[in-house]
Amino acid sequence: MAATTAAGALFASLTLTAGPAFAETGAPGIDPADPDTTAPQGVDLGDAESTYDLLEDLEQPDPDSSEAQNDFYEPPEPLPDGEPGDVIRAEPYEPKTDPLGVGTFPADAWRVMYLSTDAMGDPMAVTGTVMVPTDPWEGEGERPLVSYAIGTHGLGSHCAPSVGLEQGLDYEAAMMKGVVDSGKALVVTDYEGLGTPDDHTYMVGHSQGAAVLDALRAATRLEGADLGTGSPMGVTGFSQGGGAAVWAGQMQPEYAPDLTLEGVAAGGVPADLTRVAENIDGSLYFTFLAFAAYGYDAAYPELELEEHLTYRGQWMFDKASEGCMIDTLPLGIGKSMDDVVDTDLIATPEWQARLEENKPGETPPEAPLYLFHSTGDDVIPFDQAEELSEDYCEAGATVEWVETSSGPHMLSFFADTAGAQDWLGERLAGEPAESTC
């Protein structure tokens, strides 16, 4: 699908007045009467009836661009010895919020490559972005540091947020800029296989959670960033990023006890992937299910997806593995797993074991959680997110569960993220969290 507008600025957030869709949401953190409410540029939220309506005109990074072809992204072979979070290399660069560079980040910024741990427990190289505001921190204590976990970008290496930010084409740039504008330092991981030429382990919690946590470590170890290990730290994300965020929170006590994690804010979380698969199989959003199948196969060698692909499935997975979200979303419209594989793959013991292993909720994070989800979410079912909050409560976590009426999945992202970031800001300022458990 050809992009017809300068839609990389779609989510770049020049400040505009929110349209009627916000006025009807009742979502926390949004004041529909406030003329400074940030709405996506170039999108009439009032006309959007589905998530697809909000995605179809978005531009994507060019795989042949100089930014995507930067040798920086090629990991050294073998990987250097070191600990998770150690910086392999770094270089300054200029992230932008739109293709014309009208919106910039008031921060010093670096592209980084750092060590992390994959789903099998082996070392891996991951890239990302570190931003430190240029203005001095005026709050108490050390400058807070937020690890922003991105939502779905695609499977192609060039879909990495560090590539999209350099071109002004990352659709989450507005939310990232909000963190920087508040004076907090920001780190954005590219996850495993985005940026670097490896396969992207999409929706594999153990890989994504480690990448998010090790990004915090890398930011504190980056020469020139001047971030202390005692900085109050937070994690936030939506959709794929929401899944990565809760896994970071759940893994932190054992995997990264050195990090001073004060809170995790996550929305639109795809916690039960079997339930999510049931919801989007045969829908507008089947490509997301294909992404997840690809990601799990990339993480776990025993799953052997390739052996079960039909001719149509092989074609689709070849295309999907090379593209970004918007380029590949139309490939899956109306398709189902029956079209692309020759067996009920997800129901096999091997797949169920790995899905269960990456289902969050059993182990409580030590940091408090803020979980939000729209009852009208058209991609990620509301009921499985509500179940996640209940599971964490039963496990003993401190959870603030927020049910919103923001409409489809991406409208929830626009309407509800402000409330999540406000909550996280309070935790980073040392205010105690309340629980709805």
Tab-separated table of C-alpha atoms in Angstrom:
chain	number	residue	atom	x	y	z
A	1	MET	CA	0.000	0.000	0.000
A	2	ALA	CA	1.528	3.278	-1.025
A	3	ALA	CA	1.657	5.996	1.550
A	4	THR	CA	-0.109	9.033	0.156
A	5	THR	CA	0.804	11.678	2.701
A	6	ALA	CA	3.767	12.796	4.760
A	7	ALA	CA	2.304	10.466	7.306
A	8	GLY	CA	5.511	9.923	9.144
A	9	ALA	CA	4.338	13.085	10.866
A	10	LEU	CA	1.081	11.290	11.645
A	11	PHE	CA	1.962	10.706	15.252
A	12	ALA	CA	4.642	13.394	15.420
A	13	SER	CA	2.395	15.525	17.558
A	14	LEU	CA	2.408	19.102	16.587
A	15	THR	CA	-0.029	20.214	19.273
A	16	LEU	CA	-3.577	20.313	17.945
A	17	THR	CA	-6.997	20.351	19.503
A	18	ALA	CA	-8.458	16.896	19.984
A	19	GLY	CA	-11.484	16.013	17.910
A	20	PRO	CA	-14.842	14.534	18.936
A	21	ALA	CA	-13.421	11.050	19.493
A	22	PHE	CA	-11.588	12.250	22.592
A	23	ALA	CA	-14.634	14.111	23.877
A	24	GLU	CA	-16.594	10.855	23.987
A	25	THR	CA	-13.953	8.595	25.524
A	26	GLY	CA	-13.981	9.505	29.167
A	27	ALA	CA	-10.398	8.232	29.180
A	28	PRO	CA	-8.122	9.137	32.085
A	29	GLY	CA	-5.448	11.703	31.380
A	30	ILE	CA	-7.375	13.380	28.537
A	31	ASP	CA	-9.155	16.703	28.830
A	32	PRO	CA	-11.231	17.174	25.642
A	33	ALA	CA	-11.753	20.845	26.454
A	34	ASP	CA	-8.035	21.547	26.709
A	35	PRO	CA	-6.724	23.125	23.472
A	36	ASP	CA	-3.242	21.816	24.272
A	37	THR	CA	-4.336	18.171	24.108
A	38	THR	CA	-2.028	16.381	21.698
A	39	ALA	CA	-3.750	14.687	18.782
A	40	PRO	CA	-2.115	12.965	15.798
A	41	GLN	CA	-1.374	15.350	12.976
A	42	GLY	CA	-3.180	14.614	9.726
A	43	VAL	CA	-5.757	12.232	11.205
A	44	ASP	CA	-9.427	12.895	11.887
A	45	LEU	CA	-9.939	10.785	14.978
A	46	GLY	CA	-13.669	11.338	14.795
A	47	ASP	CA	-13.856	9.451	11.482
A	48	ALA	CA	-11.840	6.440	12.647
A	49	GLU	CA	-14.026	3.380	13.164
A	50	SER	CA	-11.198	0.874	13.491
A	51	THR	CA	-7.515	0.606	14.167
A	52	TYR	CA	-7.010	-0.048	10.460
A	53	ASP	CA	-8.427	3.397	9.653
A	54	LEU	CA	-5.665	4.983	11.728
A	55	LEU	CA	-2.818	2.954	10.248
A	56	GLU	CA	-3.348	2.757	6.503
A	57	ASP	CA	-1.664	6.029	5.503
A	58	LEU	CA	1.396	5.780	7.704
A	59	GLU	CA	4.782	5.980	5.978
A	60	GLN	CA	7.465	3.431	6.757
A	61	PRO	CA	11.278	3.601	6.652
A	62	ASP	CA	12.914	2.693	3.340
A	63	PRO	CA	15.005	-0.516	3.611
A	64	ASP	CA	17.449	0.891	1.040
A	65	SER	CA	17.935	4.222	2.802
A	66	SER	CA	21.312	5.240	4.171
A	67	GLU	CA	19.856	5.209	7.672
A	68	ALA	CA	18.745	1.587	7.348
A	69	GLN	CA	21.987	0.521	5.663
A	70	ASN	CA	24.195	2.004	8.388
A	71	ASP	CA	27.036	-0.415	9.204
A	72	PHE	CA	26.455	0.444	12.841
A	73	TYR	CA	23.720	-2.204	12.976
A	74	GLU	CA	26.023	-5.113	12.085
A	75	PRO	CA	27.018	-6.827	15.369
A	76	PRO	CA	30.655	-7.856	15.806
A	77	GLU	CA	31.447	-11.554	15.430
A	78	PRO	CA	31.996	-12.968	17.918
A	79	LEU	CA	30.189	-10.786	20.400
A	80	PRO	CA	32.502	-9.204	22.964
A	81	ASP	CA	32.631	-10.606	26.460
A	82	GLY	CA	30.632	-8.643	28.950
A	83	GLU	CA	27.518	-8.378	31.059
A	84	PRO	CA	23.946	-7.671	29.921
A	85	GLY	CA	23.620	-3.936	29.376
A	86	ASP	CA	27.248	-3.367	28.448
A	87	VAL	CA	27.570	-0.936	25.539
A	88	ILE	CA	29.216	-2.461	22.447
A	89	ARG	CA	29.256	0.777	20.479
A	90	ALA	CA	27.515	4.132	20.348
A	91	GLU	CA	27.283	7.153	18.058
A	92	PRO	CA	25.429	10.475	18.283
A	93	TYR	CA	22.517	11.025	15.926
A	94	GLU	CA	19.525	13.332	15.500
A	95	PRO	CA	16.102	11.742	16.004
A	96	LYS	CA	13.110	13.669	14.635
A	97	THR	CA	9.369	13.527	15.163
A	98	ASP	CA	8.457	14.198	11.519
A	99	PRO	CA	10.058	13.807	8.066
A	100	LEU	CA	10.721	17.536	7.660
A	101	GLY	CA	12.482	17.789	10.990
A	102	VAL	CA	10.054	20.410	12.259
A	103	GLY	CA	9.704	18.499	15.514
A	104	THR	CA	12.933	17.667	17.308
A	105	PHE	CA	13.849	16.264	20.685
A	106	PRO	CA	15.364	18.782	23.131
A	107	ALA	CA	18.011	16.273	24.061
A	108	ASP	CA	21.411	14.861	23.302
A	109	ALA	CA	20.838	11.551	21.536
A	110	TRP	CA	22.872	8.458	20.790
A	111	ARG	CA	22.304	5.308	18.798
A	112	VAL	CA	23.622	2.415	20.911
A	113	MET	CA	24.350	-1.285	20.549
A	114	TYR	CA	24.404	-3.241	23.790
A	115	LEU	CA	24.527	-6.784	25.121
A	116	SER	CA	21.337	-8.507	26.207
A	117	THR	CA	19.962	-12.036	26.625
A	118	ASP	CA	17.732	-13.909	24.181
A	119	ALA	CA	14.847	-16.254	25.037
A	120	MET	CA	17.196	-19.237	25.233
A	121	GLY	CA	19.466	-17.462	27.721
A	122	ASP	CA	22.242	-16.735	25.224
A	123	PRO	CA	23.976	-13.366	24.695
A	124	MET	CA	22.668	-11.173	21.879
A	125	ALA	CA	23.346	-7.719	20.497
A	126	VAL	CA	20.478	-5.216	20.555
A	127	THR	CA	20.376	-1.644	19.294
A	128	GLY	CA	18.409	1.329	20.540
A	129	THR	CA	18.328	5.056	21.282
A	130	VAL	CA	19.296	7.014	24.377
A	131	MET	CA	18.116	10.613	24.847
A	132	VAL	CA	19.122	12.924	27.682
A	133	PRO	CA	17.436	16.350	27.862
A	134	THR	CA	19.812	19.240	27.299
A	135	ASP	CA	18.278	21.298	30.119
A	136	PRO	CA	19.466	20.523	33.649
A	137	TRP	CA	17.209	18.344	35.765
A	138	GLU	CA	15.303	20.581	38.174
A	139	GLY	CA	13.592	17.922	40.251
A	140	GLU	CA	14.793	16.294	43.438
A	141	GLY	CA	17.467	13.639	43.301
A	142	GLU	CA	18.869	12.217	40.094
A	143	ARG	CA	17.227	12.641	36.695
A	144	PRO	CA	14.655	9.833	36.156
A	145	LEU	CA	15.152	7.372	33.301
A	146	VAL	CA	12.307	5.788	31.317
A	147	SER	CA	12.583	2.719	29.103
A	148	TYR	CA	9.962	3.094	26.367
A	149	ALA	CA	8.862	-0.243	24.884
A	150	ILE	CA	7.572	0.197	21.341
A	151	GLY	CA	4.442	-1.310	19.856
A	152	THR	CA	4.331	-3.249	16.606
A	153	HIS	CA	6.675	-1.912	13.927
A	154	GLY	CA	7.086	-4.988	11.721
A	155	LEU	CA	9.667	-7.696	11.136
A	156	GLY	CA	12.137	-6.053	8.763
A	157	SER	CA	15.375	-4.866	10.345
A	158	HIS	CA	14.829	-1.387	8.883
A	159	CYS	CA	11.594	-1.055	10.881
A	160	ALA	CA	13.634	-0.361	14.035
A	161	PRO	CA	12.581	2.766	15.911
A	162	SER	CA	16.155	4.089	15.793
A	163	VAL	CA	15.910	4.049	11.977
A	164	GLY	CA	12.424	5.539	11.901
A	165	LEU	CA	13.340	8.267	14.376
A	166	GLU	CA	16.297	9.336	12.253
A	167	GLN	CA	13.939	9.688	9.263
A	168	GLY	CA	11.160	11.290	11.307
A	169	LEU	CA	8.880	8.330	10.582
A	170	ASP	CA	8.362	6.607	13.926
A	171	TYR	CA	4.673	6.633	14.761
A	172	GLU	CA	5.314	6.676	18.519
A	173	ALA	CA	7.643	9.675	18.434
A	174	ALA	CA	5.066	11.972	20.071
A	175	MET	CA	4.805	9.739	23.123
A	176	MET	CA	8.587	9.508	23.362
A	177	LYS	CA	8.906	13.275	23.092
A	178	GLY	CA	6.453	13.683	25.940
A	179	VAL	CA	8.875	11.845	28.205
A	180	VAL	CA	11.824	13.994	27.113
A	181	ASP	CA	9.815	17.222	27.378
A	182	SER	CA	9.106	16.356	31.021
A	183	GLY	CA	12.844	16.401	31.715
A	184	LYS	CA	13.286	12.649	32.027
A	185	ALA	CA	15.942	10.701	30.166
A	186	LEU	CA	14.645	8.165	27.661
A	187	VAL	CA	15.897	4.899	26.230
A	188	VAL	CA	14.094	3.069	23.422
A	189	THR	CA	15.162	-0.459	22.594
A	190	ASP	CA	14.892	-1.772	19.038
A	191	TYR	CA	14.307	-5.288	20.458
A	192	GLU	CA	15.991	-8.412	19.104
A	193	GLY	CA	16.138	-8.452	15.312
A	194	LEU	CA	15.084	-4.872	14.596
A	195	GLY	CA	18.062	-2.769	13.573
A	196	THR	CA	20.350	-5.784	13.745
A	197	PRO	CA	20.025	-8.282	10.867
A	198	ASP	CA	18.705	-11.117	13.066
A	199	ASP	CA	15.099	-12.359	13.009
A	200	HIS	CA	12.768	-10.281	15.158
A	201	THR	CA	11.380	-12.339	18.057
A	202	TYR	CA	8.026	-10.579	17.990
A	203	MET	CA	5.903	-11.040	21.151
A	204	VAL	CA	8.398	-13.345	22.880
A	205	GLY	CA	8.243	-11.980	26.407
A	206	HIS	CA	11.572	-13.244	27.697
A	207	SER	CA	13.505	-11.674	24.815
A	208	GLN	CA	11.593	-8.390	24.822
A	209	GLY	CA	11.651	-8.005	28.609
A	210	ALA	CA	15.412	-8.507	28.732
A	211	ALA	CA	15.972	-5.992	25.922
A	212	VAL	CA	13.894	-3.382	27.780
A	213	LEU	CA	15.748	-3.887	31.070
A	214	ASP	CA	19.194	-4.016	29.498
A	215	ALA	CA	18.419	-0.768	27.664
A	216	LEU	CA	18.176	0.888	31.091
A	217	ARG	CA	21.538	-0.578	32.037
A	218	ALA	CA	23.082	0.532	28.743
A	219	ALA	CA	21.845	4.103	29.247
A	220	THR	CA	23.535	4.306	32.643
A	221	ARG	CA	26.778	2.883	31.205
A	222	LEU	CA	26.862	5.134	28.144
A	223	GLU	CA	29.805	7.513	28.255
A	224	GLY	CA	28.614	11.102	28.031
A	225	ALA	CA	25.030	10.429	29.103
A	226	ASP	CA	25.850	11.144	32.774
A	227	LEU	CA	23.011	8.987	34.101
A	228	GLY	CA	23.535	7.432	37.503
A	229	THR	CA	22.710	3.864	38.422
A	230	GLY	CA	20.638	5.299	41.253
A	231	SER	CA	18.301	7.170	38.916
A	232	PRO	CA	14.641	6.318	39.520
A	233	MET	CA	13.590	4.177	36.560
A	234	GLY	CA	10.310	3.366	34.877
A	235	VAL	CA	9.051	1.284	31.986
A	236	THR	CA	6.117	2.054	29.726
A	237	GLY	CA	4.632	0.609	26.547
A	238	PHE	CA	1.460	-0.166	24.614
A	239	SER	CA	0.381	-3.260	22.655
A	240	GLN	CA	3.546	-5.218	21.828
A	241	GLY	CA	5.249	-2.652	24.026
A	242	GLY	CA	2.745	-3.304	26.802
A	243	GLY	CA	3.663	-6.980	26.698
A	244	ALA	CA	7.364	-6.128	26.756
A	245	ALA	CA	6.805	-3.716	29.653
A	246	VAL	CA	5.006	-6.190	31.932
A	247	TRP	CA	7.641	-8.805	31.174
A	248	ALA	CA	10.365	-6.311	32.079
A	249	GLY	CA	8.603	-5.687	35.383
A	250	GLN	CA	8.118	-9.375	36.042
A	251	MET	CA	11.737	-10.276	35.181
A	252	GLN	CA	13.424	-7.381	36.978
A	253	PRO	CA	13.690	-8.765	40.534
A	254	GLU	CA	15.697	-11.793	39.394
A	255	TYR	CA	17.211	-10.673	36.068
A	256	ALA	CA	18.093	-7.069	36.925
A	257	PRO	CA	17.938	-6.466	40.698
A	258	ASP	CA	20.504	-3.689	40.248
A	259	LEU	CA	17.898	-1.473	38.542
A	260	THR	CA	15.874	0.952	40.665
A	261	LEU	CA	12.554	0.243	38.956
A	262	GLU	CA	9.800	2.390	40.439
A	263	GLY	CA	6.859	1.574	38.169
A	264	VAL	CA	5.582	-0.120	35.024
A	265	ALA	CA	2.767	1.419	32.951
A	266	ALA	CA	1.363	-0.824	30.223
A	267	GLY	CA	-1.683	-0.679	27.974
A	268	GLY	CA	-3.366	-2.856	25.366
A	269	VAL	CA	-1.373	-5.838	26.631
A	270	PRO	CA	-1.593	-9.044	24.557
A	271	ALA	CA	-1.105	-11.320	27.564
A	272	ASP	CA	-2.829	-14.511	26.403
A	273	LEU	CA	-1.598	-15.027	22.838
A	274	THR	CA	-3.873	-18.019	22.263
A	275	ARG	CA	-6.878	-15.818	23.043
A	276	VAL	CA	-5.469	-12.997	20.877
A	277	ALA	CA	-4.970	-15.465	18.006
A	278	GLU	CA	-8.601	-16.532	18.228
A	279	ASN	CA	-9.680	-12.898	18.016
A	280	ILE	CA	-7.642	-11.827	14.968
A	281	ASP	CA	-7.603	-15.044	12.936
A	282	GLY	CA	-9.521	-14.267	9.736
A	283	SER	CA	-9.705	-10.540	10.523
A	284	LEU	CA	-8.179	-7.298	9.257
A	285	TYR	CA	-5.300	-7.932	11.631
A	286	PHE	CA	-4.188	-11.463	10.753
A	287	THR	CA	-0.731	-10.137	9.857
A	288	PHE	CA	-0.112	-9.544	13.574
A	289	LEU	CA	-0.771	-13.241	14.202
A	290	ALA	CA	1.639	-14.125	11.404
A	291	PHE	CA	4.230	-11.832	13.016
A	292	ALA	CA	3.844	-13.698	16.309
A	293	ALA	CA	4.188	-17.103	14.657
A	294	TYR	CA	7.339	-15.867	12.939
A	295	GLY	CA	8.691	-14.396	16.179
A	296	TYR	CA	8.197	-17.561	18.213
A	297	ASP	CA	9.741	-19.678	15.501
A	298	ALA	CA	12.732	-17.325	15.455
A	299	ALA	CA	13.166	-17.627	19.221
A	300	TYR	CA	12.644	-21.371	19.639
A	301	PRO	CA	14.275	-23.751	17.147
A	302	GLU	CA	12.060	-26.730	18.011
A	303	LEU	CA	8.890	-25.059	16.683
A	304	GLU	CA	9.812	-25.623	12.990
A	305	LEU	CA	7.250	-23.288	11.422
A	306	GLU	CA	8.882	-23.625	8.002
A	307	GLU	CA	8.000	-27.321	7.764
A	308	HIS	CA	4.286	-26.604	8.058
A	309	LEU	CA	3.860	-23.635	5.716
A	310	THR	CA	1.615	-23.956	2.705
A	311	TYR	CA	2.676	-22.413	-0.597
A	312	ARG	CA	0.553	-19.359	0.225
A	313	GLY	CA	1.975	-19.296	3.738
A	314	GLN	CA	5.563	-19.402	2.484
A	315	TRP	CA	4.870	-16.460	0.184
A	316	MET	CA	3.210	-14.446	2.936
A	317	PHE	CA	5.906	-15.101	5.532
A	318	ASP	CA	8.653	-14.231	3.046
A	319	LYS	CA	6.940	-10.896	2.357
A	320	ALA	CA	6.114	-10.197	5.994
A	321	SER	CA	9.653	-10.882	7.169
A	322	GLU	CA	11.007	-8.163	4.878
A	323	GLY	CA	8.502	-5.396	5.582
A	324	CYS	CA	7.205	-3.044	8.234
A	325	MET	CA	3.767	-3.057	9.785
A	326	ILE	CA	1.913	-0.867	7.298
A	327	ASP	CA	3.546	-2.437	4.244
A	328	THR	CA	2.523	-5.917	5.328
A	329	LEU	CA	-0.786	-5.389	7.123
A	330	PRO	CA	-2.839	-5.739	3.887
A	331	LEU	CA	-1.250	-9.131	3.159
A	332	GLY	CA	-3.233	-10.740	5.954
A	333	ILE	CA	-6.673	-9.203	5.516
A	334	GLY	CA	-9.247	-11.968	5.966
A	335	LYS	CA	-6.669	-14.742	6.071
A	336	SER	CA	-6.465	-17.423	8.740
A	337	MET	CA	-3.918	-19.907	10.006
A	338	ASP	CA	-5.658	-22.549	7.914
A	339	ASP	CA	-4.522	-20.640	4.830
A	340	VAL	CA	-0.838	-20.532	5.764
A	341	VAL	CA	-0.075	-23.762	7.659
A	342	ASP	CA	-1.075	-27.378	7.102
A	343	THR	CA	-1.858	-28.207	10.742
A	344	ASP	CA	-3.319	-26.615	13.861
A	345	LEU	CA	0.130	-25.397	14.787
A	346	ILE	CA	-0.715	-23.267	17.807
A	347	ALA	CA	-2.487	-26.210	19.464
A	348	THR	CA	0.557	-28.491	19.329
A	349	PRO	CA	2.300	-29.266	22.652
A	350	GLU	CA	5.511	-27.571	21.514
A	351	TRP	CA	3.809	-24.280	20.675
A	352	GLN	CA	1.535	-24.336	23.720
A	353	ALA	CA	4.526	-24.885	26.005
A	354	ARG	CA	6.336	-21.842	24.637
A	355	LEU	CA	3.187	-19.696	24.662
A	356	GLU	CA	2.522	-20.628	28.270
A	357	GLU	CA	6.137	-19.908	29.160
A	358	ASN	CA	5.706	-16.367	27.789
A	359	LYS	CA	2.312	-15.671	29.342
A	360	PRO	CA	2.717	-12.987	32.020
A	361	GLY	CA	0.864	-12.764	35.302
A	362	GLU	CA	2.127	-15.645	37.413
A	363	THR	CA	5.075	-13.858	39.050
A	364	PRO	CA	4.427	-10.463	40.670
A	365	PRO	CA	6.757	-7.563	39.852
A	366	GLU	CA	8.193	-5.755	42.856
A	367	ALA	CA	7.464	-2.436	41.134
A	368	PRO	CA	3.821	-1.287	41.037
A	369	LEU	CA	1.837	-1.783	37.826
A	370	TYR	CA	-0.566	0.464	35.946
A	371	LEU	CA	-2.582	-1.550	33.431
A	372	PHE	CA	-5.142	0.001	31.085
A	373	HIS	CA	-7.311	-1.386	28.302
A	374	SER	CA	-10.254	-0.165	26.236
A	375	THR	CA	-13.441	-2.213	26.276
A	376	GLY	CA	-13.773	-1.477	22.542
A	377	ASP	CA	-10.323	-2.755	21.568
A	378	ASP	CA	-10.672	-4.333	18.118
A	379	VAL	CA	-7.276	-6.104	18.108
A	380	ILE	CA	-6.395	-7.250	21.629
A	381	PRO	CA	-9.388	-8.706	23.558
A	382	PHE	CA	-10.379	-6.826	26.675
A	383	ASP	CA	-11.210	-9.953	28.676
A	384	GLN	CA	-7.708	-11.385	28.575
A	385	ALA	CA	-6.245	-8.059	29.748
A	386	GLU	CA	-8.706	-7.947	32.632
A	387	GLU	CA	-7.685	-11.505	33.487
A	388	LEU	CA	-4.033	-10.412	33.497
A	389	SER	CA	-4.748	-7.730	36.093
A	390	GLU	CA	-6.581	-10.300	38.233
A	391	ASP	CA	-3.688	-12.755	37.925
A	392	TYR	CA	-1.188	-10.138	39.070
A	393	CYS	CA	-3.456	-9.191	41.978
A	394	GLU	CA	-3.727	-12.818	43.063
A	395	ALA	CA	0.049	-13.148	42.823
A	396	GLY	CA	0.474	-10.238	45.233
A	397	ALA	CA	1.397	-7.367	42.913
A	398	THR	CA	0.387	-3.747	43.439
A	399	VAL	CA	-1.882	-3.068	40.464
A	400	GLU	CA	-3.920	-0.078	39.343
A	401	TRP	CA	-6.331	-1.454	36.726
A	402	VAL	CA	-7.993	1.132	34.479
A	403	GLU	CA	-10.871	0.157	32.193
A	404	THR	CA	-11.441	2.794	29.514
A	405	SER	CA	-14.045	3.337	26.807
A	406	SER	CA	-11.677	4.824	24.241
A	407	GLY	CA	-12.792	2.687	21.322
A	408	PRO	CA	-10.490	0.733	18.990
A	409	HIS	CA	-6.960	-0.332	19.845
A	410	MET	CA	-5.067	2.623	18.374
A	411	LEU	CA	-7.548	5.197	19.666
A	412	SER	CA	-6.812	3.819	23.117
A	413	PHE	CA	-3.111	4.395	22.439
A	414	PHE	CA	-3.762	8.064	21.635
A	415	ALA	CA	-6.348	8.704	24.350
A	416	ASP	CA	-5.063	6.687	27.285
A	417	THR	CA	-1.264	6.926	27.150
A	418	ALA	CA	-1.263	10.370	28.788
A	419	GLY	CA	-2.856	8.914	31.913
A	420	ALA	CA	-0.268	6.132	32.003
A	421	GLN	CA	2.611	8.582	31.681
A	422	ASP	CA	1.149	10.785	34.415
A	423	TRP	CA	0.950	7.753	36.703
A	424	LEU	CA	4.546	6.789	35.911
A	425	GLY	CA	5.712	10.351	36.565
A	426	GLU	CA	4.187	10.180	40.048
A	427	ARG	CA	6.028	6.926	40.792
A	428	LEU	CA	9.320	8.416	39.584
A	429	ALA	CA	8.712	11.391	41.857
A	430	GLY	CA	8.472	9.035	44.831
A	431	GLU	CA	4.700	9.119	45.342
A	432	PRO	CA	3.288	5.803	46.616
A	433	ALA	CA	1.094	3.756	44.291
A	434	GLU	CA	-2.496	2.832	45.055
A	435	SER	CA	-3.909	-0.588	44.237
A	436	THR	CA	-7.302	-1.585	42.855
A	437	CYS	CA	-6.763	-5.237	43.813
